[in-house]
XYZ file of N, CA and C in Angstrom:
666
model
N 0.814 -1.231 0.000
C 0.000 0.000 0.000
C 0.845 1.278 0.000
N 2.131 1.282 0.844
C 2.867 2.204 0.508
C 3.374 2.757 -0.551
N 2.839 1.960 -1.746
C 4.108 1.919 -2.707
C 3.022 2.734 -3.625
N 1.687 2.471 -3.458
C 0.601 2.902 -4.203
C -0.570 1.811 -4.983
N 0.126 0.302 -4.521
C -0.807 -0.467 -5.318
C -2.424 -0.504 -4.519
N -2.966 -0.750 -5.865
C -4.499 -0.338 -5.422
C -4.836 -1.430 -6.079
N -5.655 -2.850 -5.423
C -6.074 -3.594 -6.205
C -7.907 -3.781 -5.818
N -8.269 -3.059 -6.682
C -9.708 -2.562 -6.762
C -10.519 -3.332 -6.298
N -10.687 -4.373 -7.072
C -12.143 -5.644 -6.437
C -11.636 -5.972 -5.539
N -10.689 -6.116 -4.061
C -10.534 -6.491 -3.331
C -11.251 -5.542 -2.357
N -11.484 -4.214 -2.684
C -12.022 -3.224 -2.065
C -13.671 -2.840 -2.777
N -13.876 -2.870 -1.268
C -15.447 -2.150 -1.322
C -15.730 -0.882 -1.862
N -16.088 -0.704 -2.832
C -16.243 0.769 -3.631
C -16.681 2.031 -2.956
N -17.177 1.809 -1.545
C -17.991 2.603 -0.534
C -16.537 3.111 0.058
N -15.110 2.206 0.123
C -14.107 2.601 0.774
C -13.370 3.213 -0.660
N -13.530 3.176 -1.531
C -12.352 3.629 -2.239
C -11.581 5.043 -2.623
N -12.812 6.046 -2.013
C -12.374 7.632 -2.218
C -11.447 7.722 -0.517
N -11.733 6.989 0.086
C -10.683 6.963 1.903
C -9.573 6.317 1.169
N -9.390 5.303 1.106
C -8.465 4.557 0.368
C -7.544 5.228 -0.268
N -7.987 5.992 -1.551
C -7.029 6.599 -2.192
C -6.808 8.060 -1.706
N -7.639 9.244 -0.938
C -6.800 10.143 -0.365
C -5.600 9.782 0.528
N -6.299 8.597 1.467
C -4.910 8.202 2.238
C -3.911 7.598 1.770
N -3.476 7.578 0.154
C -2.198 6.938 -0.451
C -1.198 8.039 -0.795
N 0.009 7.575 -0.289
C 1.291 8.173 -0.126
C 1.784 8.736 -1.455
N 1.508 8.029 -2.294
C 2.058 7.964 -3.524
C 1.592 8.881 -4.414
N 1.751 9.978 -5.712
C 1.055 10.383 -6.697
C 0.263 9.682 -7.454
N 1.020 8.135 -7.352
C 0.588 7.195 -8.466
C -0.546 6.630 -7.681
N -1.655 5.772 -8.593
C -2.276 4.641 -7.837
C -1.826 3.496 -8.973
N -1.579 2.616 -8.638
C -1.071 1.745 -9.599
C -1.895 0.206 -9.610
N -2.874 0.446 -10.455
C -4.013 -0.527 -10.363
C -3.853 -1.772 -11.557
N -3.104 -3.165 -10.852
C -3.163 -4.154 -11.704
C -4.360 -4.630 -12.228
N -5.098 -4.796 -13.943
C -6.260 -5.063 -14.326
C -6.712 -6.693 -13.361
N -7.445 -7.068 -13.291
C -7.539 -7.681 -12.991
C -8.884 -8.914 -13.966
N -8.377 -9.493 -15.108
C -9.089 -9.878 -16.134
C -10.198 -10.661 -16.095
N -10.079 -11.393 -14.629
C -11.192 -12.571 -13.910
C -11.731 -11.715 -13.336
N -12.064 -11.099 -12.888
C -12.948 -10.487 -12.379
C -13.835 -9.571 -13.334
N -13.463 -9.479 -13.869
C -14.517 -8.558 -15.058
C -15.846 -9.722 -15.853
N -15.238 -10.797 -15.858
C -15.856 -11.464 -16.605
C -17.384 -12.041 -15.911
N -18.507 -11.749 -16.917
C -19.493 -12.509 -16.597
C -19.909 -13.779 -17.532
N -19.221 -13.911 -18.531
C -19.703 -14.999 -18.834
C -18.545 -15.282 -20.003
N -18.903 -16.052 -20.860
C -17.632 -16.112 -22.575
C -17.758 -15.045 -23.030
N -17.256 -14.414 -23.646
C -17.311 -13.531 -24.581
C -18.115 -11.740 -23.710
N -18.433 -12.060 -22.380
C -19.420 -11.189 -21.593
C -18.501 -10.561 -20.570
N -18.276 -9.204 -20.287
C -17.700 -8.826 -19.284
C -18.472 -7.533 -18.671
N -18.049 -6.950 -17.468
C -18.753 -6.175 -16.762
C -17.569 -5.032 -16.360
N -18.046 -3.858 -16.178
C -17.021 -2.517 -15.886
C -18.222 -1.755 -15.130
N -18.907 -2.102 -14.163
C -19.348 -1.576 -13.115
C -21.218 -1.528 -13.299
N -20.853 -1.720 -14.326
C -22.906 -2.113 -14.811
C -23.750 -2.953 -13.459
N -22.997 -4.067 -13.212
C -23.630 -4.525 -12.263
C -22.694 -4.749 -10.732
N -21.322 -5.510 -11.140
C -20.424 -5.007 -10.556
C -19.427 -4.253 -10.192
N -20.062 -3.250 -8.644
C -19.278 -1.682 -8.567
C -17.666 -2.164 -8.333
N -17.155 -3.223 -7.995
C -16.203 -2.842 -7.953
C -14.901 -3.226 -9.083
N -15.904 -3.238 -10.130
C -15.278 -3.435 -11.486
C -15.416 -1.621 -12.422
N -16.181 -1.194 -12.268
C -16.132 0.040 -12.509
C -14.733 1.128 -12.430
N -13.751 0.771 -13.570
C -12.526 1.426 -13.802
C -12.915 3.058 -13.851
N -13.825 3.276 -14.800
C -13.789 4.943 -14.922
C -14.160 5.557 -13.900
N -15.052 4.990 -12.379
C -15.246 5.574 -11.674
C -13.797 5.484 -10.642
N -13.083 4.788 -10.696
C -11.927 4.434 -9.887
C -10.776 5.807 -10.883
N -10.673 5.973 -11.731
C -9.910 6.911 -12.590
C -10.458 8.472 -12.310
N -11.649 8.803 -11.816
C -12.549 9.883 -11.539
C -11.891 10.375 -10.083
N -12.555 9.101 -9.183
C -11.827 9.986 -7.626
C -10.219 10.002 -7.878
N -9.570 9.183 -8.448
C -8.273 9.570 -7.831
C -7.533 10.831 -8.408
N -8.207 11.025 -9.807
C -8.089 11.999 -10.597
C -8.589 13.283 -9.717
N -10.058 13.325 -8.637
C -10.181 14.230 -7.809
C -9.287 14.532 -6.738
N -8.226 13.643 -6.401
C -7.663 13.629 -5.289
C -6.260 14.182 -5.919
N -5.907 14.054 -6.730
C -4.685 14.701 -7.357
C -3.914 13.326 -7.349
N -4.388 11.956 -7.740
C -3.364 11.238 -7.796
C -3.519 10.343 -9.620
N -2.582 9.897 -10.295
C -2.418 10.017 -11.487
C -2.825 7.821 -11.064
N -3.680 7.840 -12.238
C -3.639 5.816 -12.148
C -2.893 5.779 -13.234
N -2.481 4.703 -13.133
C -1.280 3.725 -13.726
C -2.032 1.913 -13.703
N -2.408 1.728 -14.787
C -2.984 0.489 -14.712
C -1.846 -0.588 -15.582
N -1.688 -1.470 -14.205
C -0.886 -2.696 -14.794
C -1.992 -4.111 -15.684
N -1.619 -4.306 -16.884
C -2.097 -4.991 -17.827
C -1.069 -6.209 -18.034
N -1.303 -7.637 -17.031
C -0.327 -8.797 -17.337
C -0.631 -9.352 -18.765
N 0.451 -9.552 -19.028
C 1.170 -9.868 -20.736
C 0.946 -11.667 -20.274
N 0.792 -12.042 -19.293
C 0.981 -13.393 -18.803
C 0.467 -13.858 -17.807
N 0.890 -15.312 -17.244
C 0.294 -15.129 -15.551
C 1.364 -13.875 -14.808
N 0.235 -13.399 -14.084
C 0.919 -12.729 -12.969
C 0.481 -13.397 -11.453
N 1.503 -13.227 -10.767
C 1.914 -14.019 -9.206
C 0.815 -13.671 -8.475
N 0.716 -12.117 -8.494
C -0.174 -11.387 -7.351
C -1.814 -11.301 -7.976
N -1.876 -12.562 -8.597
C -3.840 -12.421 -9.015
C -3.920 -13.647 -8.877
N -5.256 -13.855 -8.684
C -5.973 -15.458 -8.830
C -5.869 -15.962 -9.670
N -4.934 -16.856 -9.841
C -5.216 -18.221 -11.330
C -4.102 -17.315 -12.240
N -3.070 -16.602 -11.568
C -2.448 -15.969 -12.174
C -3.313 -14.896 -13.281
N -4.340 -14.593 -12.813
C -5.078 -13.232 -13.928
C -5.934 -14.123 -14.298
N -6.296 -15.263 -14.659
C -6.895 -15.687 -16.043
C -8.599 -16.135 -15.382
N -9.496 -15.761 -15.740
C -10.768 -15.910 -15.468
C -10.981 -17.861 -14.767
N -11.911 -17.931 -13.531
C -12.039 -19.317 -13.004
C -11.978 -20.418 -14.245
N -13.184 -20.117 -15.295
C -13.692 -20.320 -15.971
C -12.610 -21.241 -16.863
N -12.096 -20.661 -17.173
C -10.368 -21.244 -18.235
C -9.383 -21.492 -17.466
N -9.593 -21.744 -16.465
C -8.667 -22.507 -15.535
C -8.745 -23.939 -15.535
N -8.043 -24.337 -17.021
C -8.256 -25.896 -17.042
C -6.936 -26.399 -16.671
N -5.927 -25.778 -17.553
C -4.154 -26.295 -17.618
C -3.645 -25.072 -16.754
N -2.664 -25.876 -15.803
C -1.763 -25.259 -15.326
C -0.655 -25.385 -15.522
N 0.466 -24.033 -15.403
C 1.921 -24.329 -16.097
C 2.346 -25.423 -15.382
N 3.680 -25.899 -15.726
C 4.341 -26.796 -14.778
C 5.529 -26.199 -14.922
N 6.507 -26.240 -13.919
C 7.858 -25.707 -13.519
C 8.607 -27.253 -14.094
N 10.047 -27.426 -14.397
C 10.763 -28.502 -14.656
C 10.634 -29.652 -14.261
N 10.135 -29.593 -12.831
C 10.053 -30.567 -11.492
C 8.919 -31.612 -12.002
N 8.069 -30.905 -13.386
C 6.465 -31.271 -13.226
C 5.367 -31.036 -12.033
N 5.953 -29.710 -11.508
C 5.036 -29.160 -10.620
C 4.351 -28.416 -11.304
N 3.282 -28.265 -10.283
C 2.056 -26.805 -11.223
C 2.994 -25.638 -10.568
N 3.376 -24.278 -11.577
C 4.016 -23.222 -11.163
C 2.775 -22.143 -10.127
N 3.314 -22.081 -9.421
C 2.503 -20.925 -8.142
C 3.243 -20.018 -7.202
N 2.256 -19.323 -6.802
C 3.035 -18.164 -6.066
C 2.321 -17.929 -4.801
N 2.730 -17.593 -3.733
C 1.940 -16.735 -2.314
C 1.927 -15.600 -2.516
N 0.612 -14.960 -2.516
C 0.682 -13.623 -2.795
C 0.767 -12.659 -1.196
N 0.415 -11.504 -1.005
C 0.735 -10.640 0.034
C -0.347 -10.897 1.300
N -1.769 -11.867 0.973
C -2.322 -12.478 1.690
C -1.748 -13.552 2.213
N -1.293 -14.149 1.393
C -1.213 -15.925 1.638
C -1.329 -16.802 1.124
N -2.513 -16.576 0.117
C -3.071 -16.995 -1.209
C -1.904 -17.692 -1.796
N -2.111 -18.798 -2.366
C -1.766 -19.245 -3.059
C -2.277 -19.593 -4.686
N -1.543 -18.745 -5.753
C -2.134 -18.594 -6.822
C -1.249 -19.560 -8.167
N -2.146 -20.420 -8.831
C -1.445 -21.097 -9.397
C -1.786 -20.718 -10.684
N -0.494 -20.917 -11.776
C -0.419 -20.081 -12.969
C -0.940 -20.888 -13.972
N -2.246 -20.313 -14.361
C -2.371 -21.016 -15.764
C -1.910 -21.151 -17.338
N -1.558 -21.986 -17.658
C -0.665 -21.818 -18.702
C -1.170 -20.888 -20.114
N -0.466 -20.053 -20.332
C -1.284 -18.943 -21.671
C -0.802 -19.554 -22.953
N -0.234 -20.525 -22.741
C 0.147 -21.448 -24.437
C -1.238 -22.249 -24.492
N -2.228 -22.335 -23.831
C -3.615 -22.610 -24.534
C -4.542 -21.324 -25.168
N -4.421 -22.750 -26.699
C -5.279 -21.364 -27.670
C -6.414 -21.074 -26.665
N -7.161 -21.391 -26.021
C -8.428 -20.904 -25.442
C -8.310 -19.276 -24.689
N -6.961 -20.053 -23.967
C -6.569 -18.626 -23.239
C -6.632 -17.329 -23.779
N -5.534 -17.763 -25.069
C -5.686 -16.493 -25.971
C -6.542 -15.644 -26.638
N -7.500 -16.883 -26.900
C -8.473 -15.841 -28.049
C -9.368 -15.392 -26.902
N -9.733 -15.733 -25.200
C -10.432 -15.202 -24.411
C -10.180 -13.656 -24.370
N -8.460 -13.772 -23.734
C -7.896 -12.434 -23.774
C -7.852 -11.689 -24.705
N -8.112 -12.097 -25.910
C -7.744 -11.307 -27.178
C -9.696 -10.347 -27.039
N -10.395 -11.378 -26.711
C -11.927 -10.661 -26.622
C -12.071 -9.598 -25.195
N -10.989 -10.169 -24.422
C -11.131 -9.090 -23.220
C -10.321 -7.615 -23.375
N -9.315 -7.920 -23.994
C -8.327 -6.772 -24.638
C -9.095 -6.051 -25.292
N -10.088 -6.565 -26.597
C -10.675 -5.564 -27.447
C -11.729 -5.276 -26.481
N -12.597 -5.589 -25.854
C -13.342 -4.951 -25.051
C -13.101 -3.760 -23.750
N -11.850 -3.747 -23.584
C -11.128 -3.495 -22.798
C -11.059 -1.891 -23.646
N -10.062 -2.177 -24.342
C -9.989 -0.685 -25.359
C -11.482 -0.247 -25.381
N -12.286 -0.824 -26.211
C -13.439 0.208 -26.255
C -14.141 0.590 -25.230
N -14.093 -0.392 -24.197
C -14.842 0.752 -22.414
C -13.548 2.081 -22.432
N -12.289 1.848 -22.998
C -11.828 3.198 -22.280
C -11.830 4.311 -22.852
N -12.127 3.721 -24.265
C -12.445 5.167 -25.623
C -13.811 5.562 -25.121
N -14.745 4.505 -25.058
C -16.262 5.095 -24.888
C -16.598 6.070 -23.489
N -15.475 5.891 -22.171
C -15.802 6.439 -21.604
C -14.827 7.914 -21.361
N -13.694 7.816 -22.413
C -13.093 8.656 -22.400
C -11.926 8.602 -21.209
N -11.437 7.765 -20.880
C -10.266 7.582 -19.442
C -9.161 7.520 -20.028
N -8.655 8.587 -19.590
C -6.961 8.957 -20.108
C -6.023 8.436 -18.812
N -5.335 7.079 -18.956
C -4.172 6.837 -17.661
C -3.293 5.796 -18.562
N -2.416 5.772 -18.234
C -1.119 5.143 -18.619
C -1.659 3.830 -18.498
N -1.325 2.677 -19.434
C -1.634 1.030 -19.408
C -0.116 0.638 -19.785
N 0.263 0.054 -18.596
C 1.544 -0.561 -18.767
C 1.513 -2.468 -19.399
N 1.977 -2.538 -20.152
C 1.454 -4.110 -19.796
C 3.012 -4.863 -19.377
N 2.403 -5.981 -18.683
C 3.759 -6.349 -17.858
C 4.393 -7.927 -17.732
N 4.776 -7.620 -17.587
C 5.954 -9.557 -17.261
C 6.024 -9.398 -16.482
N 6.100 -10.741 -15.604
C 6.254 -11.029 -14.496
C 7.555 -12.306 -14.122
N 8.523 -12.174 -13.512
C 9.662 -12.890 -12.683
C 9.147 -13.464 -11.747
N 10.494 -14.353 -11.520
C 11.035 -14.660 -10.114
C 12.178 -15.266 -10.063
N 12.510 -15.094 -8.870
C 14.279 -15.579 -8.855
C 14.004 -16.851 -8.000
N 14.847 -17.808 -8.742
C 15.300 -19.376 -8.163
C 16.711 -19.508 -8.213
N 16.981 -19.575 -7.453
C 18.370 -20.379 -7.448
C 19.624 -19.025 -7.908
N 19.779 -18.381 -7.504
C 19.758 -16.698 -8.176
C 20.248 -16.613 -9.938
N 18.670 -17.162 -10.345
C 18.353 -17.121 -11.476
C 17.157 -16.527 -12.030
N 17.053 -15.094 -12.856
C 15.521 -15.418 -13.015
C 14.692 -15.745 -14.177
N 13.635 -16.352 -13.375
C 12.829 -17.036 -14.202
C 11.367 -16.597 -14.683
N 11.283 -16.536 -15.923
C 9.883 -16.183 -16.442
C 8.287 -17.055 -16.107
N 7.237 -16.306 -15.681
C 6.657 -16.628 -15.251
C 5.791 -17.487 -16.454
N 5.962 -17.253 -17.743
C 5.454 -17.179 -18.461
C 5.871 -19.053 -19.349
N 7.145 -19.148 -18.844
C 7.875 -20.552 -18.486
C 6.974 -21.721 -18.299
N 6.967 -22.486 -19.574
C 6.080 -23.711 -19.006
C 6.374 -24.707 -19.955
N 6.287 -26.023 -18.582
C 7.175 -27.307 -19.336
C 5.335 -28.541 -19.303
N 4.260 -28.011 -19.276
C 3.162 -28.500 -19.328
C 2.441 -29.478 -20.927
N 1.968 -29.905 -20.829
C 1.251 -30.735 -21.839
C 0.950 -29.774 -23.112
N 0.040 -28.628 -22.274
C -0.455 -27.970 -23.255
C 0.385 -27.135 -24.085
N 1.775 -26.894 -23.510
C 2.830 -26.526 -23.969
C 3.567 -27.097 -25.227
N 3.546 -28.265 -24.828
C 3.935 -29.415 -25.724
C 3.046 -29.484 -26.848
N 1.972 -29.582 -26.504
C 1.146 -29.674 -28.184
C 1.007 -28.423 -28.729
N 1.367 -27.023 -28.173
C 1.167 -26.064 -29.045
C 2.522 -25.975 -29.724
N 3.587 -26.714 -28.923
C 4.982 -25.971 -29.644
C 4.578 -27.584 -30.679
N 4.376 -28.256 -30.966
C 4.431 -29.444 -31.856
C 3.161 -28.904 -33.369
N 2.433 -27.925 -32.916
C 2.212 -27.534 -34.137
C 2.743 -26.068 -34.465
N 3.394 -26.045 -33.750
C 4.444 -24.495 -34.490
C 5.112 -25.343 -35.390
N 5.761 -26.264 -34.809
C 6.803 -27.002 -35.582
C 6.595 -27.564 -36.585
N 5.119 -27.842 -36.804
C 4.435 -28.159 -38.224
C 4.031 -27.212 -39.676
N 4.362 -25.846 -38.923
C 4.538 -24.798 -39.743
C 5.517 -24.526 -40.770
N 5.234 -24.736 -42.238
C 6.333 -24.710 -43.205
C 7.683 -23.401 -42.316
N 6.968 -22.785 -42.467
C 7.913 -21.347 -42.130
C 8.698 -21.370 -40.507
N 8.253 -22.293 -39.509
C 8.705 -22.465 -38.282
C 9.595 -23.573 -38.527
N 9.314 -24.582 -39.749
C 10.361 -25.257 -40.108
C 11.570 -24.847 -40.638
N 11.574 -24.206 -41.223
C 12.397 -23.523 -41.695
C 13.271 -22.100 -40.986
N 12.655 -22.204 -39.290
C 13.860 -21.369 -38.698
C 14.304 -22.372 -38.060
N 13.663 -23.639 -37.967
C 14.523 -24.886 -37.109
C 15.694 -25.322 -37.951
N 15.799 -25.192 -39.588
C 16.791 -25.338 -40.450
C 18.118 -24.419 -40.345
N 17.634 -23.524 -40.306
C 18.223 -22.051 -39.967
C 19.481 -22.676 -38.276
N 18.501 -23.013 -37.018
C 18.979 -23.064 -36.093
C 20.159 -24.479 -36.220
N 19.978 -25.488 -37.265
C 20.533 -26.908 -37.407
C 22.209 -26.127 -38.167
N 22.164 -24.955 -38.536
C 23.444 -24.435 -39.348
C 24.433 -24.445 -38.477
N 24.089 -23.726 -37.006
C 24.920 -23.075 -36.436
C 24.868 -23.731 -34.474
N 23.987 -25.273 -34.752
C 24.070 -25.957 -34.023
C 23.645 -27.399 -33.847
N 24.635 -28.503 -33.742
C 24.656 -29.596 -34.218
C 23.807 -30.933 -33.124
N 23.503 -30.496 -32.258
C 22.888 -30.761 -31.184
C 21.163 -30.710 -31.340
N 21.058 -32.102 -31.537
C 19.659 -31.870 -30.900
C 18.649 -31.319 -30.128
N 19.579 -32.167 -29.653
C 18.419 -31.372 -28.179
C 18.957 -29.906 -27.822
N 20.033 -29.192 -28.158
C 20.102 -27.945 -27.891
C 19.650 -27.009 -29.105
N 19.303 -28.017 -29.957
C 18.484 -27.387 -31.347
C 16.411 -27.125 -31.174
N 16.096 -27.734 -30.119
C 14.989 -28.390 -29.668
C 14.787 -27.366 -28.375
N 15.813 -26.875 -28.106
C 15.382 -25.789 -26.572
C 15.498 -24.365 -26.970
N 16.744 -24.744 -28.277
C 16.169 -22.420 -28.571
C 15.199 -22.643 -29.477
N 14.418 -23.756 -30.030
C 13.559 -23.585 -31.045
C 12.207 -23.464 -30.143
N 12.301 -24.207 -28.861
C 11.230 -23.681 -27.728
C 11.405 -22.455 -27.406
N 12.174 -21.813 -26.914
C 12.294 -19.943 -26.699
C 12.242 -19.535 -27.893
N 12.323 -19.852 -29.367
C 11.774 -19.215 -30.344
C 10.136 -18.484 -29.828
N 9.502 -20.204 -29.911
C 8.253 -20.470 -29.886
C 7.830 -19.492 -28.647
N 8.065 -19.793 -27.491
C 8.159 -18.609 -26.411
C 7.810 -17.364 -26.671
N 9.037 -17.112 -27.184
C 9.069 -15.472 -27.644
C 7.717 -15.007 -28.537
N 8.031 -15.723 -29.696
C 6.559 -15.316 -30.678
C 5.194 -15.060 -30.113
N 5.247 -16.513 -29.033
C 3.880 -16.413 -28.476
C 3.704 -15.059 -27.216
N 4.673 -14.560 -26.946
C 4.700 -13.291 -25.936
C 4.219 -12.214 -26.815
N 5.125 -12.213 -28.014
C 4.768 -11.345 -28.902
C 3.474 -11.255 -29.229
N 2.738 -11.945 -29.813
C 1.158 -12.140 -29.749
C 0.538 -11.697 -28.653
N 0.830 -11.987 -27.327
C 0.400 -11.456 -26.251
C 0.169 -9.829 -26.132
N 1.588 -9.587 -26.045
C 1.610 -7.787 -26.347
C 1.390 -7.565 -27.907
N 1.332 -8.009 -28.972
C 0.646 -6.945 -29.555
C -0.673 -6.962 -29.896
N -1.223 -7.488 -28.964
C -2.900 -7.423 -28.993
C -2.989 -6.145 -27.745
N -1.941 -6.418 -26.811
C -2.020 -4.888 -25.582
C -1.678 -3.983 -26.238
N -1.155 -3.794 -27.435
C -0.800 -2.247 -28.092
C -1.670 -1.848 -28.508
């Protein structure tokens, strides 16, 4: 709270003009929070029925109070949300860490939030319908604040590691039809020039795959 994070649906909308005069910070720095908006497939809510989904009224007081929002937009799972961000609903696959564990985090409650993997197409085209809906509540209502979108870490072993990291099933069958892609074949040819190794031909052609699919991520947030 010191720092300025404001994570909205956790708060009662009746508290949120106390809330934010009493923040230290200029900033309020409000991570979206993508499960919670949602009422159904393709159906989401921005304060119609639930107040404490209502962004433009949360952008109004703090804007009265003289403090500037800053809304964090995860590119991925993030640690500090339920299900890592991703609506109950599509919480089928979870990442797995190397170990074949499901990847999770304790958040500042206690909570324990486990990351669902965003290499399922489902995931994507959800977010891709929450993103475009997303833009047009903020044109239609006119809310001018900074949208950061973000990655999320963590350090193991003092190494860090992307949250976004996943050694899961569903992982496996999406990178097995990249690899069926004339043109994804042909950067695995590319990678066989300048390395003779299988299996080390087989792990940057996975952080290829990685990367691209991040890329997709953010440029649906642009």
């Amino acid at each position: 709270p010191g720092e300025g994070w404001f994570f909205y649906w956790k708060t009662s909308p009746a508290l949120w003009e106390e809330k934010i005069k009493s923040c230290l910070s200029r900033y309020l720095i409000c991570p979206i929070f993508w499960g919670h908006h949602v009422i159904s497939e393709g159906q989401f809510d921005f304060g119609e029925n639930i107040p404490e989904a209502n962004l433009k009224r949360l952008v109004d007081l703090a804007q009265t109070h003289g403090k500037e929002v800053v809304f964090f937009l995860p590119l991925g799972p993030a640690p500090f949300l339920p299900n890592g961000g991703v609506p109950s609903s599509f919480s089928r696959y979870f990442s797995l860490n190397e170990r074949e564990l499901v990847l999770c985090a304790v958040d500042s409650d206690g909570h324990v939030n486990k990351m669902v993997s965003f290499f399922d197409h489902r995931i994507f085209h959800a977010y891709s319908t929450f993103i475009a809906t997303l833009g047009q509540y903020f044109e239609s209502n006119g809310i001018e604040a900074n949208v950061f979108g973000v990655e999320s870490y963590y350090y193991e072993e003092d190494e860090i590691r992307d949250y976004m990291e996943d050694y899961s099933k569903v992982f496996e069958e999406a990178f097995t039809r990249y690899l069926s892609e004339s043109s994804n074949r042909e950067k695995v040819d590319e990678l066989k020039k300048i390395e003779s190794d299988p299996e080390k031909i087989r792990v940057l052609a996975k952080i290829n795959f990685s990367n691209s699919i991040k890329d997709l991520y953010q440029g649906l947030v642009e």
